[in-house]
């Protein structure tokens, strides 16, 4: 059965969610089973039940209603298309959706950083300058981006958000779902790796 993925209801208009800490009912387990099997009406019911939480998470992290609305839509589209990955025995549907939401928020932060970088580059291209060696800050930006790509995956994600999205430790924690202490640890270790790489590769000579 084909289910229409156009979710027209606004998150703010959906039915209230259970209070924080209230356990999932048996109906929630049944919904997770139906959702995974792709049964008719399961997507709409999941949206009615969980969209408000998804929207609130996105709005708190991103700070813009249009971004929160886009993320909410993408979360449910991705969840439905990837519903085979939902295992009700390992966790609730709500918890699974929260994980997808965190990844979508992190992707949106990364997209913002790319957009800002492109805008900065476009501005530099538009400015006339004397032909010669590239400015030191441009060289450094390229070198930093290259070195960050060499970090382990979790350190790389945290350092990217700190460097390019200019997020605080708390914002990175909310975007990635990592504990605040883990974020600080990854950032500290990532920066230490970068420092060692710069010393080995002679990056300091650019300055």
CSV table of N, CA and C in Angstrom, one decimal, residues 44-134:
chain,number,residue,atom,x,y,z
A,44,UNK,N,0.5,8.8,9.3
A,44,UNK,CA,-0.3,9.9,9.8
A,44,UNK,C,-0.4,9.9,11.3
A,45,UNK,N,-0.7,8.7,11.9
A,45,UNK,CA,-0.8,8.6,13.3
A,45,UNK,C,0.5,8.9,14.1
A,46,UNK,N,1.6,8.4,13.5
A,46,UNK,CA,2.9,8.7,14.1
A,46,UNK,C,3.2,10.3,14.1
A,47,UNK,N,2.8,10.9,13.0
A,47,UNK,CA,3.0,12.3,12.8
A,47,UNK,C,2.1,13.1,13.9
A,48,UNK,N,0.9,12.7,14.0
A,48,UNK,CA,0.0,13.3,15.0
A,48,UNK,C,0.5,13.2,16.4
A,49,UNK,N,1.2,12.0,16.7
A,49,UNK,CA,1.6,11.7,18.0
A,49,UNK,C,3.0,12.4,18.4
A,50,UNK,N,3.9,12.5,17.4
A,50,UNK,CA,5.2,12.8,17.7
A,50,UNK,C,5.7,14.1,17.0
A,51,UNK,N,5.0,14.7,16.1
A,51,UNK,CA,5.5,15.8,15.3
A,51,UNK,C,5.8,17.0,16.2
A,52,UNK,N,4.9,17.2,17.3
A,52,UNK,CA,5.1,18.3,18.1
A,52,UNK,C,6.5,18.3,18.8
A,53,UNK,N,6.9,17.1,19.3
A,53,UNK,CA,8.2,16.9,20.0
A,53,UNK,C,9.3,17.2,19.0
A,54,UNK,N,9.2,16.6,17.8
A,54,UNK,CA,10.2,16.8,16.7
A,54,UNK,C,10.4,18.3,16.4
A,55,UNK,N,9.3,18.9,16.2
A,55,UNK,CA,9.3,20.4,15.9
A,55,UNK,C,9.9,21.2,17.0
A,56,UNK,N,9.6,20.9,18.3
A,56,UNK,CA,10.1,21.6,19.4
A,56,UNK,C,11.6,21.4,19.5
A,57,UNK,N,12.1,20.2,19.3
A,57,UNK,CA,13.6,20.0,19.3
A,57,UNK,C,14.3,20.8,18.2
A,58,UNK,N,13.7,20.8,17.0
A,58,UNK,CA,14.3,21.5,15.9
A,58,UNK,C,14.3,23.0,16.1
A,59,UNK,N,13.2,23.5,16.6
A,59,UNK,CA,13.1,24.9,16.9
A,59,UNK,C,14.1,25.4,18.0
A,60,UNK,N,14.2,24.6,19.0
A,60,UNK,CA,15.1,24.9,20.1
A,60,UNK,C,16.5,25.0,19.6
A,61,UNK,N,16.9,24.1,18.8
A,61,UNK,CA,18.3,24.0,18.3
A,61,UNK,C,18.6,25.0,17.2
A,62,UNK,N,17.6,25.2,16.3
A,62,UNK,CA,17.9,26.0,15.1
A,62,UNK,C,17.4,27.4,15.2
A,63,UNK,N,16.4,27.6,16.1
A,63,UNK,CA,16.0,29.0,16.3
A,63,UNK,C,15.2,29.7,15.2
A,64,UNK,N,14.7,28.9,14.2
A,64,UNK,CA,14.0,29.5,13.1
A,64,UNK,C,12.8,28.6,12.8
A,65,UNK,N,11.6,29.2,12.7
A,65,UNK,CA,10.4,28.3,12.5
A,65,UNK,C,10.5,27.6,11.1
A,66,UNK,N,10.9,28.3,10.1
A,66,UNK,CA,10.9,27.6,8.8
A,66,UNK,C,11.9,26.5,8.8
A,67,UNK,N,13.0,26.6,9.4
A,67,UNK,CA,14.0,25.5,9.5
A,67,UNK,C,13.4,24.3,10.3
A,68,UNK,N,12.7,24.7,11.4
A,68,UNK,CA,12.1,23.6,12.2
A,68,UNK,C,11.0,22.9,11.5
A,69,UNK,N,10.2,23.6,10.7
A,69,UNK,CA,9.2,23.0,9.9
A,69,UNK,C,9.8,22.1,8.8
A,70,UNK,N,10.8,22.5,8.2
A,70,UNK,CA,11.5,21.7,7.1
A,70,UNK,C,12.1,20.4,7.8
A,71,UNK,N,12.7,20.6,8.9
A,71,UNK,CA,13.3,19.4,9.6
A,71,UNK,C,12.2,18.4,10.0
A,72,UNK,N,11.1,18.9,10.5
A,72,UNK,CA,10.0,18.1,10.9
A,72,UNK,C,9.5,17.2,9.7
A,73,UNK,N,9.3,17.9,8.6
A,73,UNK,CA,8.9,17.2,7.4
A,73,UNK,C,9.9,16.1,7.0
A,74,UNK,N,11.2,16.5,7.0
A,74,UNK,CA,12.2,15.6,6.5
A,74,UNK,C,12.3,14.4,7.5
A,75,UNK,N,12.2,14.6,8.8
A,75,UNK,CA,12.3,13.5,9.7
A,75,UNK,C,11.3,12.4,9.4
A,76,UNK,N,10.0,12.8,9.2
A,76,UNK,CA,9.0,11.8,8.9
A,76,UNK,C,9.1,11.2,7.6
A,77,UNK,N,9.5,11.9,6.6
A,77,UNK,CA,9.8,11.4,5.3
A,77,UNK,C,10.9,10.3,5.4
A,78,UNK,N,12.0,10.7,6.0
A,78,UNK,CA,13.1,9.7,6.1
A,78,UNK,C,12.7,8.5,7.0
A,79,UNK,N,12.0,8.8,8.0
A,79,UNK,CA,11.5,7.7,8.9
A,79,UNK,C,10.7,6.7,8.1
A,80,UNK,N,9.8,7.2,7.3
A,80,UNK,CA,8.9,6.3,6.6
A,80,UNK,C,9.7,5.5,5.5
A,81,UNK,N,10.5,6.2,4.8
A,81,UNK,CA,11.3,5.5,3.8
A,81,UNK,C,12.3,4.5,4.4
A,82,UNK,N,12.8,4.8,5.7
A,82,UNK,CA,13.7,3.9,6.3
A,82,UNK,C,13.1,3.1,7.4
A,83,UNK,N,11.8,2.9,7.4
A,83,UNK,CA,11.1,2.2,8.5
A,83,UNK,C,11.5,0.8,8.7
A,84,UNK,N,12.2,0.2,7.7
A,84,UNK,CA,12.7,-1.2,8.0
A,84,UNK,C,13.8,-1.2,9.1
A,85,UNK,N,14.4,0.0,9.3
A,85,UNK,CA,15.4,0.1,10.4
A,85,UNK,C,14.8,0.2,11.8
A,86,UNK,N,13.5,0.3,11.9
A,86,UNK,CA,12.9,0.4,13.2
A,86,UNK,C,12.7,-0.9,13.8
A,87,UNK,N,13.3,-1.1,15.0
A,87,UNK,CA,13.1,-2.4,15.7
A,87,UNK,C,12.4,-2.1,17.1
A,88,UNK,N,11.1,-2.3,17.1
A,88,UNK,CA,10.3,-2.0,18.4
A,88,UNK,C,10.9,-2.7,19.6
A,89,UNK,N,11.6,-3.8,19.4
A,89,UNK,CA,12.2,-4.6,20.6
A,89,UNK,C,13.4,-3.8,21.2
A,90,UNK,N,14.0,-2.9,20.4
A,90,UNK,CA,15.2,-2.2,20.9
A,90,UNK,C,14.8,-0.8,21.4
A,91,UNK,N,13.7,-0.3,21.2
A,91,UNK,CA,13.3,1.0,21.6
A,91,UNK,C,12.0,1.5,21.0
A,92,UNK,N,11.5,2.6,21.5
A,92,UNK,CA,10.2,3.1,21.1
A,92,UNK,C,10.3,3.8,19.8
A,93,UNK,N,9.1,4.0,19.1
A,93,UNK,CA,9.0,4.7,17.9
A,93,UNK,C,9.5,6.2,18.2
A,94,UNK,N,9.0,6.7,19.3
A,94,UNK,CA,9.4,8.1,19.6
A,94,UNK,C,10.9,8.3,19.8
A,95,UNK,N,11.5,7.4,20.5
A,95,UNK,CA,13.0,7.4,20.6
A,95,UNK,C,13.7,7.3,19.3
A,96,UNK,N,13.2,6.5,18.4
A,96,UNK,CA,13.8,6.3,17.1
A,96,UNK,C,13.7,7.6,16.3
A,97,UNK,N,12.5,8.2,16.4
A,97,UNK,CA,12.3,9.5,15.7
A,97,UNK,C,13.2,10.6,16.3
A,98,UNK,N,13.4,10.6,17.6
A,98,UNK,CA,14.3,11.6,18.2
A,98,UNK,C,15.8,11.5,17.6
A,99,UNK,N,16.2,10.2,17.4
A,99,UNK,CA,17.5,10.0,16.8
A,99,UNK,C,17.6,10.6,15.4
A,100,UNK,N,16.6,10.3,14.6
A,100,UNK,CA,16.5,10.9,13.3
A,100,UNK,C,16.5,12.4,13.3
A,101,UNK,N,15.8,13.0,14.3
A,101,UNK,CA,15.7,14.4,14.4
A,101,UNK,C,17.1,15.0,14.7
A,102,UNK,N,17.8,14.4,15.6
A,102,UNK,CA,19.1,14.9,15.9
A,102,UNK,C,20.0,14.9,14.7
A,103,UNK,N,20.0,13.9,13.9
A,103,UNK,CA,20.8,13.8,12.7
A,103,UNK,C,20.4,14.9,11.7
A,104,UNK,N,19.1,15.1,11.6
A,104,UNK,CA,18.6,16.2,10.6
A,104,UNK,C,19.0,17.6,11.1
A,105,UNK,N,19.0,17.8,12.4
A,105,UNK,CA,19.4,19.1,13.0
A,105,UNK,C,20.9,19.3,12.7
A,106,UNK,N,21.7,18.3,12.9
A,106,UNK,CA,23.1,18.4,12.6
A,106,UNK,C,23.4,18.7,11.1
A,107,UNK,N,22.6,18.0,10.3
A,107,UNK,CA,22.7,18.2,8.8
A,107,UNK,C,22.4,19.7,8.5
A,108,UNK,N,21.4,20.2,9.1
A,108,UNK,CA,20.9,21.6,8.9
A,108,UNK,C,22.0,22.6,9.3
A,109,UNK,N,22.6,22.3,10.5
A,109,UNK,CA,23.7,23.2,10.9
A,109,UNK,C,24.9,23.1,9.9
A,110,UNK,N,25.2,21.9,9.4
A,110,UNK,CA,26.3,21.8,8.4
A,110,UNK,C,25.9,22.5,7.1
A,111,UNK,N,24.7,22.5,6.7
A,111,UNK,CA,24.2,23.2,5.5
A,111,UNK,C,24.4,24.7,5.7
A,112,UNK,N,24.0,25.2,6.9
A,112,UNK,CA,24.1,26.6,7.1
A,112,UNK,C,25.6,27.0,7.0
A,113,UNK,N,26.5,26.2,7.6
A,113,UNK,CA,27.9,26.5,7.5
A,113,UNK,C,28.4,26.5,6.1
A,114,UNK,N,28.0,25.6,5.3
A,114,UNK,CA,28.4,25.6,3.9
A,114,UNK,C,27.8,26.8,3.1
A,115,UNK,N,26.6,27.2,3.4
A,115,UNK,CA,26.0,28.4,2.8
A,115,UNK,C,26.8,29.6,3.1
A,116,UNK,N,27.2,29.7,4.4
A,116,UNK,CA,28.0,30.9,4.8
A,116,UNK,C,29.3,30.9,4.2
A,117,UNK,N,29.9,29.7,4.0
A,117,UNK,CA,31.2,29.6,3.4
A,117,UNK,C,31.2,30.0,1.9
A,118,UNK,N,30.1,29.5,1.3
A,118,UNK,CA,29.9,29.9,-0.2
A,118,UNK,C,29.7,31.4,-0.3
A,119,UNK,N,28.9,32.0,0.6
A,119,UNK,CA,28.7,33.4,0.5
A,119,UNK,C,30.0,34.2,0.7
A,120,UNK,N,30.8,33.7,1.7
A,120,UNK,CA,32.0,34.4,2.0
A,120,UNK,C,33.0,34.3,0.8
A,121,UNK,N,33.0,33.1,0.1
A,121,UNK,CA,33.9,33.0,-1.0
A,121,UNK,C,33.4,33.8,-2.2
A,122,UNK,N,32.1,33.9,-2.4
A,122,UNK,CA,31.5,34.7,-3.4
A,122,UNK,C,31.9,36.2,-3.2
A,123,UNK,N,31.8,36.6,-2.0
A,123,UNK,CA,32.1,38.0,-1.6
A,123,UNK,C,33.6,38.3,-1.9
A,124,UNK,N,34.5,37.3,-1.6
A,124,UNK,CA,35.9,37.5,-1.9
A,124,UNK,C,36.2,37.6,-3.4
A,125,UNK,N,35.5,36.7,-4.1
A,125,UNK,CA,35.7,36.7,-5.6
A,125,UNK,C,35.2,38.0,-6.2
A,126,UNK,N,34.2,38.6,-5.6
A,126,UNK,CA,33.6,39.9,-6.2
A,126,UNK,C,34.5,41.1,-5.9
A,127,UNK,N,35.4,40.9,-4.9
A,127,UNK,CA,36.2,42.0,-4.5
A,127,UNK,C,37.5,42.0,-5.3
A,128,UNK,N,37.8,43.1,-6.0
A,128,UNK,CA,39.1,43.2,-6.8
A,128,UNK,C,40.3,43.2,-5.9
A,129,UNK,N,41.3,42.5,-6.2
A,129,UNK,CA,42.5,42.5,-5.4
A,129,UNK,C,43.7,42.3,-6.3
A,130,UNK,N,44.8,42.6,-5.8
A,130,UNK,CA,46.1,42.5,-6.6
A,130,UNK,C,46.4,41.0,-6.7
A,131,UNK,N,46.7,40.6,-7.9
A,131,UNK,CA,47.1,39.2,-8.2
A,131,UNK,C,48.4,38.9,-7.4
A,132,UNK,N,48.4,37.8,-6.7
A,132,UNK,CA,49.6,37.4,-6.0
A,132,UNK,C,49.3,36.2,-5.1
A,133,UNK,N,50.0,36.0,-4.0
A,133,UNK,CA,49.7,34.9,-3.1
A,133,UNK,C,48.4,35.0,-2.5
A,134,UNK,N,47.6,33.9,-2.2
A,134,UNK,CA,46.3,34.0,-1.6
A,134,UNK,C,46.5,34.6,-0.2
